[in-house]
CSV table of C-alpha atoms in Angstrom, one decimal:
chain,number,residue,atom,x,y,z
A,140,ALA,CA,0.0,0.0,0.0
A,141,GLN,CA,1.2,3.5,-0.8
A,142,THR,CA,2.0,5.8,2.1
A,143,VAL,CA,2.3,9.6,2.1
A,144,THR,CA,4.4,11.4,4.7
A,145,GLN,CA,4.3,15.0,5.6
A,146,SER,CA,7.0,15.5,8.2
A,147,GLN,CA,6.2,19.1,9.2
A,148,PRO,CA,3.1,19.4,11.4
A,149,GLU,CA,3.2,23.2,11.4
A,150,MET,CA,5.1,26.0,9.7
A,151,SER,CA,5.0,29.7,10.2
A,152,VAL,CA,5.9,32.3,7.6
A,153,GLN,CA,5.7,36.1,7.3
A,154,GLU,CA,3.7,37.9,4.6
A,155,ALA,CA,5.6,38.2,1.3
A,156,GLU,CA,8.1,35.5,2.3
A,157,THR,CA,8.4,32.0,0.8
A,158,VAL,CA,7.7,28.7,2.5
A,159,THR,CA,8.3,25.2,1.3
A,160,LEU,CA,6.3,22.2,2.5
A,161,SER,CA,7.7,18.7,2.2
A,162,CYS,CA,6.0,15.5,1.2
A,163,THR,CA,7.4,12.1,0.5
A,164,TYR,CA,5.6,9.0,-0.7
A,165,ASP,CA,6.2,5.3,-1.1
A,166,THR,CA,5.2,3.4,-4.2
A,167,SER,CA,6.4,0.8,-6.6
A,168,GLU,CA,4.3,2.2,-9.5
A,169,SER,CA,5.9,4.2,-12.3
A,170,ASN,CA,2.8,6.0,-13.4
A,171,TYR,CA,0.8,8.0,-10.8
A,172,TYR,CA,-0.5,11.4,-9.9
A,173,LEU,CA,0.3,13.7,-7.0
A,174,PHE,CA,-1.8,16.6,-5.6
A,175,TRP,CA,-1.6,19.3,-3.0
A,176,TYR,CA,-4.9,20.4,-1.4
A,177,LYS,CA,-5.5,23.4,0.8
A,178,GLN,CA,-8.0,23.5,3.7
A,179,PRO,CA,-8.5,27.0,5.1
A,180,PRO,CA,-10.4,27.5,8.4
A,181,SER,CA,-13.7,27.3,6.4
A,182,ARG,CA,-12.8,23.6,6.2
A,183,GLN,CA,-13.4,23.5,2.4
A,184,MET,CA,-10.9,21.3,0.5
A,185,ILE,CA,-9.4,23.1,-2.4
A,186,LEU,CA,-7.2,21.6,-5.1
A,187,VAL,CA,-4.0,23.7,-5.4
A,188,ILE,CA,-1.9,21.8,-7.8
A,189,ARG,CA,-1.6,18.5,-9.7
A,190,GLN,CA,1.4,16.7,-11.0
A,191,GLU,CA,1.6,13.7,-13.4
A,192,ALA,CA,4.5,11.4,-12.6
A,193,TYR,CA,5.5,10.9,-16.2
A,194,LYS,CA,5.9,14.6,-16.8
A,195,GLN,CA,9.4,15.9,-16.0
A,196,GLN,CA,8.3,19.5,-15.8
A,197,ASN,CA,7.2,20.8,-12.4
A,198,ALA,CA,3.7,22.0,-12.1
A,199,THR,CA,3.0,25.7,-11.2
A,200,GLU,CA,-0.2,27.6,-10.4
A,201,ASN,CA,0.4,31.3,-9.8
A,202,ARG,CA,2.3,31.6,-6.5
A,203,PHE,CA,2.3,27.8,-5.9
A,204,SER,CA,4.9,25.6,-7.5
A,205,VAL,CA,6.2,22.1,-6.8
A,206,ASN,CA,9.5,20.4,-6.8
A,207,PHE,CA,8.9,16.8,-8.0
A,208,GLN,CA,11.8,14.5,-7.6
A,209,LYS,CA,10.6,11.1,-8.9
A,210,ALA,CA,13.7,9.1,-8.0
A,211,ALA,CA,13.7,10.4,-4.4
A,212,LYS,CA,9.9,10.1,-4.2
A,213,SER,CA,9.6,13.6,-3.1
A,214,PHE,CA,6.9,16.2,-3.9
A,215,SER,CA,7.4,19.6,-2.1
A,216,LEU,CA,5.2,22.6,-2.4
A,217,LYS,CA,6.6,26.1,-2.5
A,218,ILE,CA,4.4,29.1,-1.7
A,219,SER,CA,5.9,32.3,-2.9
A,220,ASP,CA,5.0,35.8,-1.8
A,221,SER,CA,2.9,34.4,1.1
A,222,GLN,CA,-0.4,36.1,1.8
A,223,LEU,CA,-2.6,36.0,4.9
A,224,GLY,CA,-5.2,34.1,2.9
A,225,ASP,CA,-2.7,31.3,2.5
A,226,THR,CA,-3.1,30.4,6.2
A,227,ALA,CA,-4.5,26.8,6.0
A,228,MET,CA,-3.8,23.2,6.4
A,229,TYR,CA,-2.1,21.7,3.4
A,230,PHE,CA,-2.4,18.1,2.4
A,231,CYS,CA,-0.2,16.1,0.0
A,232,ALA,CA,-2.0,13.3,-1.8
A,233,PHE,CA,-1.1,10.3,-4.0
A,234,MET,CA,-3.1,8.4,-6.6
A,235,GLY,CA,-1.9,5.3,-8.4
A,236,PRO,CA,-3.3,2.9,-11.0
A,237,THR,CA,-4.4,0.3,-8.6
A,238,ASP,CA,-8.1,0.6,-7.5
A,239,SER,CA,-8.9,1.9,-11.0
A,240,TRP,CA,-7.5,5.4,-10.2
A,241,GLY,CA,-10.2,6.0,-7.6
A,242,LYS,CA,-8.2,5.9,-4.5
A,243,LEU,CA,-6.6,9.2,-3.2
A,244,GLN,CA,-4.2,8.7,-0.3
A,245,PHE,CA,-3.5,11.7,1.9
A,246,GLY,CA,-0.7,12.7,4.2
A,247,ALA,CA,-1.4,13.9,7.7
A,248,GLY,CA,-1.2,17.6,6.7
A,249,THR,CA,1.0,20.6,7.4
A,250,GLN,CA,-0.6,23.7,9.1
A,251,VAL,CA,0.7,26.9,7.6
A,252,VAL,CA,0.3,30.1,9.5
A,253,VAL,CA,1.1,33.4,7.7
A,254,THR,CA,1.8,36.3,10.0
A,255,PRO,CA,1.7,40.0,9.2
B,91,GLU,CA,-22.7,26.5,-10.3
B,92,ALA,CA,-20.7,23.3,-10.5
B,93,GLN,CA,-20.5,21.8,-7.0
B,94,VAL,CA,-20.7,18.8,-4.7
B,95,THR,CA,-23.5,19.2,-2.2
B,96,GLN,CA,-23.6,17.2,1.0
B,97,ASN,CA,-26.2,17.4,3.8
B,98,PRO,CA,-26.4,18.0,6.7
B,99,ARG,CA,-23.4,20.2,7.6
B,100,TYR,CA,-23.7,19.3,11.2
B,101,LEU,CA,-25.3,16.3,12.9
B,102,ILE,CA,-25.5,15.1,16.5
B,103,THR,CA,-26.9,11.7,17.0
B,104,VAL,CA,-27.0,8.9,19.5
B,105,THR,CA,-25.3,5.5,19.4
B,106,GLY,CA,-27.1,3.0,17.3
B,107,LYS,CA,-29.5,5.3,15.5
B,108,LYS,CA,-29.3,4.8,11.8
B,109,LEU,CA,-28.4,7.9,9.7
B,110,THR,CA,-27.7,8.9,6.1
B,111,VAL,CA,-25.5,11.7,4.9
B,112,THR,CA,-26.5,12.7,1.4
B,113,CYS,CA,-24.2,13.7,-1.4
B,114,SER,CA,-25.0,15.0,-4.8
B,115,GLN,CA,-22.9,16.4,-7.7
B,116,ASN,CA,-24.1,18.3,-10.8
B,117,MET,CA,-21.0,17.9,-12.9
B,118,ASN,CA,-21.8,14.5,-14.5
B,119,HIS,CA,-18.7,13.1,-12.8
B,120,GLU,CA,-18.0,9.4,-13.0
B,121,TYR,CA,-16.1,9.0,-9.8
B,122,MET,CA,-17.4,9.7,-6.3
B,123,SER,CA,-15.9,9.1,-2.9
B,124,TRP,CA,-16.3,9.5,0.8
B,125,TYR,CA,-13.6,10.5,3.3
B,126,ARG,CA,-13.4,11.0,7.0
B,127,GLN,CA,-11.0,13.5,8.5
B,128,ASP,CA,-9.5,13.1,12.0
B,129,PRO,CA,-6.8,15.2,13.7
B,130,GLY,CA,-3.3,14.0,12.9
B,131,LEU,CA,-4.6,11.4,10.4
B,132,GLY,CA,-5.4,13.5,7.4
B,133,LEU,CA,-8.2,12.3,5.3
B,134,ARG,CA,-8.9,8.6,4.9
B,135,GLN,CA,-11.0,7.1,2.2
B,136,ILE,CA,-14.1,5.1,3.3
B,137,TYR,CA,-15.6,4.1,0.0
B,138,TYR,CA,-15.4,5.1,-3.6
B,139,SER,CA,-17.4,4.6,-6.8
B,140,MET,CA,-16.3,4.5,-10.4
B,141,ASN,CA,-19.7,4.5,-11.9
B,142,VAL,CA,-23.4,3.6,-11.3
B,143,GLU,CA,-23.6,0.4,-9.3
B,144,VAL,CA,-19.8,0.1,-9.1
B,145,THR,CA,-18.4,0.7,-5.6
B,146,ASP,CA,-15.3,-0.4,-3.7
B,147,LYS,CA,-13.9,-0.2,-0.2
B,148,GLY,CA,-11.4,2.4,0.8
B,149,ASP,CA,-9.1,2.2,3.8
B,150,VAL,CA,-11.7,2.5,6.6
B,151,PRO,CA,-15.0,0.9,5.3
B,152,GLU,CA,-16.1,-0.8,8.6
B,153,GLY,CA,-19.3,0.5,9.9
B,154,TYR,CA,-20.3,2.3,6.7
B,155,LYS,CA,-22.5,1.5,3.7
B,156,VAL,CA,-22.8,3.3,0.3
B,157,SER,CA,-24.9,2.9,-2.8
B,158,ARG,CA,-24.7,4.4,-6.3
B,159,LYS,CA,-28.0,4.0,-7.9
B,160,GLU,CA,-27.8,7.2,-9.9
B,161,LYS,CA,-24.7,8.9,-11.3
B,162,ARG,CA,-25.3,12.2,-9.3
B,163,ASN,CA,-25.9,10.7,-5.9
B,164,PHE,CA,-23.7,8.8,-3.5
B,165,PRO,CA,-25.2,8.6,0.1
B,166,LEU,CA,-23.2,7.4,3.1
B,167,ILE,CA,-25.1,5.2,5.5
B,168,LEU,CA,-24.2,4.5,9.1
B,169,GLU,CA,-26.5,1.6,10.1
B,170,SER,CA,-25.5,1.7,13.8
B,171,PRO,CA,-23.3,4.6,14.6
B,172,SER,CA,-20.8,4.4,17.4
B,173,PRO,CA,-18.8,7.2,19.1
B,174,ASN,CA,-15.6,6.3,17.2
B,175,GLN,CA,-17.4,7.4,14.0
B,176,THR,CA,-17.4,11.0,15.4
B,177,SER,CA,-15.5,12.8,12.6
B,178,LEU,CA,-15.6,15.3,9.8
B,179,TYR,CA,-16.9,13.7,6.6
B,180,PHE,CA,-16.3,14.8,3.1
B,181,CYS,CA,-17.9,13.7,-0.1
B,182,ALA,CA,-16.0,14.3,-3.4
B,183,SER,CA,-16.4,13.7,-7.1
B,184,SER,CA,-14.2,13.6,-10.2
B,185,LEU,CA,-14.7,13.3,-13.9
B,186,ARG,CA,-11.8,10.8,-13.8
B,187,GLY,CA,-9.9,10.1,-10.7
B,188,THR,CA,-6.7,11.4,-12.1
B,189,TYR,CA,-8.1,14.9,-12.6
B,190,GLY,CA,-8.3,15.3,-8.8
B,191,TYR,CA,-11.4,15.4,-6.7
B,192,THR,CA,-13.8,18.3,-6.1
B,193,PHE,CA,-15.0,18.2,-2.5
B,194,GLY,CA,-18.2,19.1,-0.7
B,195,SER,CA,-18.2,21.4,2.3
B,196,GLY,CA,-18.1,18.6,4.8
B,197,THR,CA,-20.4,17.1,7.5
B,198,ARG,CA,-19.4,17.3,11.1
B,199,LEU,CA,-20.9,14.2,12.8
B,200,THR,CA,-21.0,13.7,16.5
B,201,VAL,CA,-22.1,10.4,18.0
B,202,VAL,CA,-22.9,10.4,21.7
């Protein structure tokens, strides 16, 4: 079974600064997808970014970018120019071809607090 | 507006009293799924469905039932709730699983 590990329970960053969240995963598959989700205090789960394992290029979405290291099984999220609205829990998630691509495996999450 | 709607948002019930949490999506998505969220554990998948009448167990299916009789609906049934099922529940849907899931706004369930 795949496992997703987020080793940082909480991180604090000042406005306009950059913060990087780490995520590692364990799989024997060669083709899979990785995601970062954001959960603000409203508790809504919001998809931030998606990465296909067979694509070398790192995904970016505005101020959010990832560093995907397939060999190291690492998938970190960088938030640039942090804003107060970025305060949220961030979850890394893995999806593989077993279970017909229906199973999304989450890490335990990293709480990000952006301070003025 | 494209969305996943789950009801109720909050529910307090007593041990053993059957309950259903409804979930509906208006995006014609093939995949639907239920998750529970507990502190320190992230989200864990309960059940998922790839199409009408096709469902499969996730990581924590014990004590839950689901059905997918229509494409848009995917209710979660707790036949005999117990206090260890107190949690935040999310329904989610996806056109194809690999696109990522769109989540509902969650149901906070308390079983006393």
